[in-house]
Structures are given as C-alpha cells and as structure tokens.
Coordinates of C-alpha atoms in Angstrom, one line a residue:
M1296 CA -2.6 116.0 -7.1
S1297 CA -4.3 114.1 -4.4
S1298 CA -5.9 115.8 -1.4
P1299 CA -5.5 114.5 2.2
L1300 CA -9.2 114.9 2.7
R1301 CA -10.0 113.0 -0.5
D1302 CA -7.5 110.2 0.4
A1303 CA -8.8 109.8 4.0
A1304 CA -10.8 106.7 4.9
P1305 CA -14.6 107.3 4.9
P1306 CA -16.1 107.7 8.3
L1307 CA -17.6 104.6 10.0
P1308 CA -21.4 104.5 10.2
A1309 CA -22.8 105.6 13.6
G1310 CA -22.5 102.9 16.3
E1311 CA -19.7 100.9 14.6
K1312 CA -16.2 100.6 15.9
L1313 CA -12.9 99.9 14.3
P1314 CA -12.0 96.2 14.3
A1315 CA -9.6 95.2 17.0
P1316 CA -6.1 94.4 15.8
P1317 CA -5.3 90.7 15.6
K1318 CA -3.8 89.3 18.8
K1319 CA -0.2 88.1 18.7
K1320 CA -0.2 84.3 19.0
Q1321 CA 1.1 83.2 22.4
P1322 CA 3.9 80.6 22.5
Y1323 CA 2.9 77.1 23.5
P1324 CA 3.9 75.7 26.9
F1325 CA 7.6 74.6 26.8
W1326 CA 6.7 71.1 28.1
L1327 CA 4.2 70.3 25.4
G1328 CA 6.8 68.4 23.2
G1329 CA 8.0 66.4 26.2
V1330 CA 4.4 65.2 27.0
A1331 CA 3.9 64.3 23.3
A1332 CA 7.1 62.3 23.3
T1333 CA 6.3 60.5 26.5
I1334 CA 3.0 59.4 25.2
A1335 CA 4.5 58.2 21.9
A1336 CA 7.4 56.4 23.7
S1337 CA 5.1 54.6 26.0
I1338 CA 3.1 53.2 23.1
T1339 CA 6.2 52.1 21.1
H1340 CA 8.3 50.9 24.1
P1341 CA 8.3 47.2 23.1
L1342 CA 9.9 48.1 19.7
D1343 CA 12.5 50.4 21.4
L1344 CA 13.3 47.6 23.9
T1345 CA 13.9 45.2 21.1
K1346 CA 16.1 47.6 19.2
V1347 CA 18.3 48.2 22.3
R1348 CA 18.6 44.4 22.9
L1349 CA 19.6 43.8 19.3
Q1350 CA 22.3 46.4 19.5
A1351 CA 23.7 45.4 22.9
S1352 CA 23.3 41.6 22.8
G1353 CA 23.9 38.7 20.4
D1354 CA 20.3 38.5 19.2
K1355 CA 20.2 38.5 15.4
R1356 CA 16.6 39.2 14.3
M1357 CA 13.9 41.4 15.6
I1358 CA 11.1 38.8 15.8
E1359 CA 13.6 36.3 17.4
S1360 CA 14.5 38.8 20.0
M1361 CA 10.8 39.7 20.8
R1362 CA 10.0 36.0 21.1
K1363 CA 12.9 35.5 23.5
T1364 CA 11.7 38.3 25.7
I1365 CA 8.2 37.0 25.9
R1366 CA 9.4 33.4 26.5
T1367 CA 11.6 34.4 29.4
A1368 CA 9.7 37.3 31.0
G1369 CA 6.1 37.1 29.6
V1370 CA 4.2 39.8 27.7
R1371 CA 4.9 42.2 30.6
G1372 CA 8.6 41.8 29.7
M1373 CA 8.0 43.8 26.6
F1374 CA 7.6 46.8 28.9
D1375 CA 10.7 46.2 31.0
G1376 CA 12.3 49.5 31.9
I1377 CA 9.4 51.8 31.0
T1378 CA 10.1 54.0 34.0
G1379 CA 13.5 54.6 32.5
T1380 CA 11.8 55.6 29.3
W1381 CA 9.6 58.1 31.1
L1382 CA 12.6 59.5 33.0
R1383 CA 14.4 60.0 29.7
Q1384 CA 11.5 61.6 27.8
M1385 CA 10.7 64.0 30.6
S1386 CA 14.3 65.2 30.7
Y1387 CA 15.7 64.9 27.2
S1388 CA 12.5 65.5 25.2
V1389 CA 11.2 68.4 27.3
C1390 CA 14.6 70.0 26.9
R1391 CA 15.0 69.4 23.1
F1392 CA 11.6 70.8 22.1
W1393 CA 12.1 73.8 24.2
A1394 CA 15.6 74.4 23.0
Y1395 CA 14.6 73.9 19.4
D1396 CA 12.0 76.6 19.6
E1397 CA 14.4 78.9 21.3
S1398 CA 17.2 78.1 18.8
K1399 CA 14.9 78.8 15.8
K1400 CA 14.5 82.3 17.3
I1401 CA 18.3 82.7 17.5
V1402 CA 19.0 81.7 13.9
G1403 CA 15.9 83.4 12.6
A1404 CA 14.2 80.3 11.3
G1405 CA 10.6 81.3 10.5
P1406 CA 7.7 79.2 9.1
N1407 CA 9.4 78.9 5.6
A1408 CA 13.0 78.9 6.7
P1409 CA 15.6 77.1 4.6
A1410 CA 16.6 73.6 5.6
W1411 CA 20.1 74.7 6.8
K1412 CA 18.6 77.1 9.3
L1413 CA 16.3 74.4 10.7
A1414 CA 19.2 72.0 10.9
A1415 CA 21.3 74.5 12.7
A1416 CA 18.5 75.1 15.2
G1417 CA 18.0 71.4 15.6
S1418 CA 21.8 70.8 16.1
M1419 CA 21.9 73.5 18.9
A1420 CA 18.9 71.9 20.6
G1421 CA 20.3 68.5 20.3
G1422 CA 23.6 69.5 21.9
I1423 CA 21.9 71.0 24.9
A1424 CA 19.3 68.2 25.3
G1425 CA 21.8 65.4 24.8
F1426 CA 23.9 66.7 27.7
V1427 CA 20.9 67.4 30.1
G1428 CA 19.2 64.1 29.3
N1429 CA 22.3 61.8 29.4
P1430 CA 21.5 60.4 32.9
G1431 CA 18.0 59.5 31.8
E1432 CA 19.4 58.0 28.6
I1433 CA 21.7 55.7 30.6
V1434 CA 18.9 54.6 32.9
M1435 CA 16.7 53.8 29.9
V1436 CA 19.3 51.8 28.0
R1437 CA 20.4 49.8 31.1
M1438 CA 16.8 49.0 32.2
Q1439 CA 15.8 47.9 28.7
G1440 CA 18.9 45.8 28.1
D1441 CA 19.0 44.2 31.6
F1442 CA 17.0 41.0 30.9
A1443 CA 19.1 40.3 27.8
K1444 CA 22.1 39.7 30.1
P1445 CA 22.9 36.6 32.2
P1446 CA 21.4 36.9 35.7
E1447 CA 24.7 37.5 37.4
K1448 CA 25.4 40.6 35.2
R1449 CA 22.1 42.3 35.5
F1450 CA 21.7 45.7 37.3
N1451 CA 18.2 44.8 38.6
Y1452 CA 17.1 48.4 39.1
K1453 CA 13.6 48.7 40.6
H1454 CA 12.7 51.8 38.7
G1455 CA 14.2 54.9 37.0
L1456 CA 14.9 56.9 40.2
D1457 CA 16.4 53.8 41.9
A1458 CA 18.7 53.4 39.0
L1459 CA 19.9 57.0 39.3
F1460 CA 20.5 56.7 43.1
R1461 CA 22.3 53.4 42.7
M1462 CA 24.5 54.6 39.9
V1463 CA 25.7 57.6 42.0
R1464 CA 26.2 55.4 45.1
E1465 CA 27.8 52.4 43.5
E1466 CA 29.7 53.9 40.5
G1467 CA 30.1 57.6 41.6
P1468 CA 28.6 60.7 40.2
S1469 CA 30.8 60.5 37.1
S1470 CA 28.8 57.5 36.0
L1471 CA 26.0 59.8 35.0
A1472 CA 28.2 61.1 32.2
R1473 CA 29.0 57.7 30.8
G1474 CA 28.7 57.8 27.0
V1475 CA 27.9 61.5 27.0
Y1476 CA 29.9 62.4 23.9
P1477 CA 28.3 59.8 21.6
N1478 CA 24.9 60.6 23.2
V1479 CA 25.3 64.4 22.5
F1480 CA 26.5 63.6 19.0
R1481 CA 23.5 61.3 18.4
A1482 CA 21.1 64.0 19.9
I1483 CA 22.6 66.6 17.5
L1484 CA 22.0 64.2 14.6
M1485 CA 18.5 63.3 15.8
N1486 CA 17.3 66.8 16.2
A1487 CA 18.9 68.1 13.1
S1488 CA 17.3 65.3 11.1
Q1489 CA 14.0 64.6 12.9
L1490 CA 12.7 68.0 14.2
A1491 CA 14.2 70.0 11.4
S1492 CA 13.2 67.7 8.6
Y1493 CA 9.6 67.5 10.0
D1494 CA 9.3 71.3 9.8
Y1495 CA 10.9 71.4 6.4
F1496 CA 8.7 68.6 4.9
K1497 CA 5.6 70.1 6.4
A1498 CA 6.4 73.6 5.0
E1499 CA 7.1 72.1 1.6
L1500 CA 3.9 70.0 1.6
L1501 CA 1.8 73.1 2.5
K1502 CA 3.2 74.9 -0.6
T1503 CA 1.5 72.3 -2.8
K1504 CA -2.2 72.2 -3.7
Y1505 CA -2.6 68.7 -2.3
F1506 CA -2.1 69.4 1.4
D1507 CA -3.6 71.6 4.1
D1508 CA -2.4 72.0 7.7
N1509 CA -4.2 68.9 8.9
I1510 CA -3.5 65.3 10.0
Y1511 CA -2.7 64.1 6.5
C1512 CA 0.0 66.7 6.1
H1513 CA 1.4 66.0 9.6
F1514 CA 1.4 62.2 9.0
T1515 CA 3.3 62.5 5.6
A1516 CA 5.8 65.0 7.0
S1517 CA 6.5 62.9 10.1
F1518 CA 6.8 59.7 8.0
A1519 CA 9.5 61.2 5.9
A1520 CA 11.2 62.7 9.0
G1521 CA 11.3 59.3 10.7
T1522 CA 13.1 57.6 7.8
V1523 CA 15.7 60.4 7.5
A1524 CA 16.3 60.4 11.3
T1525 CA 16.8 56.6 11.5
T1526 CA 19.4 56.5 8.8
V1527 CA 21.3 59.5 10.0
C1528 CA 21.4 58.4 13.6
S1529 CA 22.0 54.7 13.3
P1530 CA 25.9 54.7 13.8
A1531 CA 25.7 57.0 16.9
D1532 CA 22.8 55.0 18.2
V1533 CA 24.6 51.7 18.1
L1534 CA 27.7 53.2 19.7
K1535 CA 25.7 54.8 22.5
S1536 CA 23.9 51.6 23.4
R1537 CA 27.1 49.5 23.5
I1538 CA 29.0 52.1 25.5
M1539 CA 26.2 52.7 28.1
N1540 CA 25.7 48.9 28.5
A1541 CA 29.4 48.3 29.2
S1542 CA 30.4 47.7 32.8
G1543 CA 34.0 46.6 32.9
P1544 CA 37.0 49.1 33.3
G1545 CA 38.1 50.6 30.1
S1546 CA 35.2 48.9 28.2
S1547 CA 33.3 52.2 27.8
S1548 CA 35.9 54.0 25.7
T1549 CA 34.4 55.1 22.4
M1550 CA 37.4 54.0 20.4
A1551 CA 37.6 50.7 22.2
V1552 CA 34.0 49.9 21.3
I1553 CA 34.6 51.0 17.7
R1554 CA 37.8 48.9 17.3
Q1555 CA 36.2 45.8 18.9
S1556 CA 33.1 46.1 16.8
L1557 CA 35.0 46.6 13.6
K1558 CA 37.2 43.6 14.4
T1559 CA 34.3 41.2 15.1
E1560 CA 31.5 42.5 12.8
G1561 CA 32.9 44.8 10.2
P1562 CA 31.8 48.4 9.3
M1563 CA 28.2 47.4 8.9
F1564 CA 27.9 47.1 12.6
M1565 CA 27.0 50.8 12.5
F1566 CA 23.7 49.9 11.0
K1567 CA 22.9 46.9 13.1
G1568 CA 19.3 47.0 14.2
W1569 CA 18.4 49.5 11.5
L1570 CA 15.1 47.8 10.8
P1571 CA 13.9 47.6 14.4
A1572 CA 15.2 51.1 14.9
W1573 CA 13.2 52.3 11.9
S1574 CA 10.2 50.2 13.0
R1575 CA 10.4 51.9 16.4
L1576 CA 11.4 55.4 15.4
Q1577 CA 9.0 55.7 12.5
P1578 CA 5.8 55.2 14.5
T1579 CA 7.3 57.1 17.4
T1580 CA 8.1 60.1 15.1
I1581 CA 4.6 59.9 13.7
L1582 CA 3.0 59.7 17.1
I1583 CA 5.1 62.5 18.5
F1584 CA 4.2 65.0 15.9
L1585 CA 0.5 63.9 15.5
T1586 CA 0.1 64.1 19.3
L1587 CA 2.0 67.4 19.5
E1588 CA -0.2 69.0 16.8
Q1589 CA -3.3 67.8 18.6
L1590 CA -2.0 69.1 21.9
K1591 CA -1.4 72.5 20.3
N1592 CA -5.0 72.4 19.0
V1593 CA -6.2 71.7 22.6
V1594 CA -4.1 74.7 23.9
D1595 CA -5.5 76.9 21.1
W1596 CA -9.1 75.8 21.9
T1597 CA -8.6 76.6 25.6
R1598 CA -7.3 80.0 24.7
G1599 CA -10.1 80.6 22.2
D1600 CA -7.6 80.8 19.3
T1601 CA -7.6 79.2 16.0
R1602 CA -4.5 77.6 14.4
G1603 CA -3.1 79.9 11.8

C-alpha cells in the first residue's frame, strides 16, 4: 500500500521555483483576416475584374477580355473599381473571418474537427457576412463591370463611397439589397468550401510525416481549398454577377436571370468563367491564407508567443 509521504513529489532544491503554468493563447485580432483578404484581393484584382466582365458581358475568352480592357482603358484599366474591392473586403471579409472563428466555438470545432463541423461553421459565417457585405459586393461588381458596357449605360462611379451614396440617392436604400439572396447563398458556399476546406486540409496534412506547420503546408492546403471553392461557388457567382449588373425593371429577378440564361446559353452558363474564376480565386486563396498565417506570426512575435 502506497504512502502519501512516499508518493509526494520530491522537494525542489533551494532557490528554485515551480515553473509557471503555460499561458492561455490569446485570440487573434478579429480584423486580421480582413486585412489579409484586402492585400490578396489588391494583388489579384486584374483577374477578378476579367472574371466579372466575362460573366456579365459578351466576352468569350479570358485573354481576349484582358486585351480588350488594356486596349480601351490602358494598363490602369486592369485596376478599374479597386476601391470597390477594398470596400467589399473590409466589410465582407472582416465579417466572415470573425464570424467563422465565433461559429467554430458554437459548434465545437477544434483543431482536428470533422469536416462537417467546419462546413457548418463556415456556412454560418457565410450567411452573416454575405448579408453584411452585400452593399460592398454590389459596388465592387458594378465598378468592375462598368467599362465593359456601352458609355451610355455606365454608372461612372468615382469611388466606392460615391457608389454607395449614389445608389441610395438614385435608386433608393433598397438597392443596397439587390441580389442579396444569391450573394448570401454564394457566401455560404464560399465559406463552407474555402475556409472550412483550408482548415480541414491543413489538419490532415499535419497528420502526415511530410508536413509541418509551415509555409509549404499552408500553400498546399490553400491550393486545394481554392480549387474546391471555385467549383462549388461557380453557379451562384455567375448569377450574382448578372443580377447585380442588371439595371432595368424586373431584370434583377433571380428566376428571370436563370430562365433567360438557360434559354440563350444552356445549363453550362452556370460554369461560365470557371477558368478565370479559378485563376483569380486560386492565387487569392493562397495569398489570403499565406498572408494570414504570416500576420498571425507577427502578432505572436509582438506578444512574445510562439505558434503552437
């Protein structure tokens, strides 16, 4: 039979203290994901611009569309509407990364959570962010697609905030909700596929002997997440672009857009612009997560923590 005295831990040598318990890791700033997304979107803006113009106009090929933009507006034309992109990222992306982290707490999705829990958290975050970020989404799509239209049909917004004020003044406050349902649906798909699949692929890669928690792991996981997200989101992305670009009465109805598109182009219209969408979303996804991981490293460094 054991004795309490015999089982007790041996006394510490004179002058030594018990090691301090490990500090609980502090959460990262809620806006970190939005900053990472804004940086990534600024770099890949020309590809996003081309994708939107392919979806909303009669352009047939990515290179052809890019040449048309440069021919008519110069190289600077590849950055048309970038203030709309910034507005969208600092509303939608800030919200979605914050909501995703909070949603993971709600569903109990830890570091090695199953895919369905991560997808559930991503879906919740997407629903919230899609609604909050809808005005910024409209502004971004309109500013990017403006120069693809005939001069008499252009909106000619000066910048993102000018677009918001003019929409409210000229079309009424309800215009800020144009296309909100397909946008929320797309945001749910995007976050359930992009954010959740990145976390899932990263966790699975770290279980193997080939990867550590470093840039190679982050790159591989984000590459896989970008491909999954492009394919899952393509139908809703096409519908969103066409509805938000519509300006005539009754032309923004989701069913009207679907019927007209099916009639003129067939069911494959849902994947129109997949290649430029993948070409844009893939580097954007990679840049977002690589930048986010590095920003987290910077935050840890300023706190004197190490990534664990």
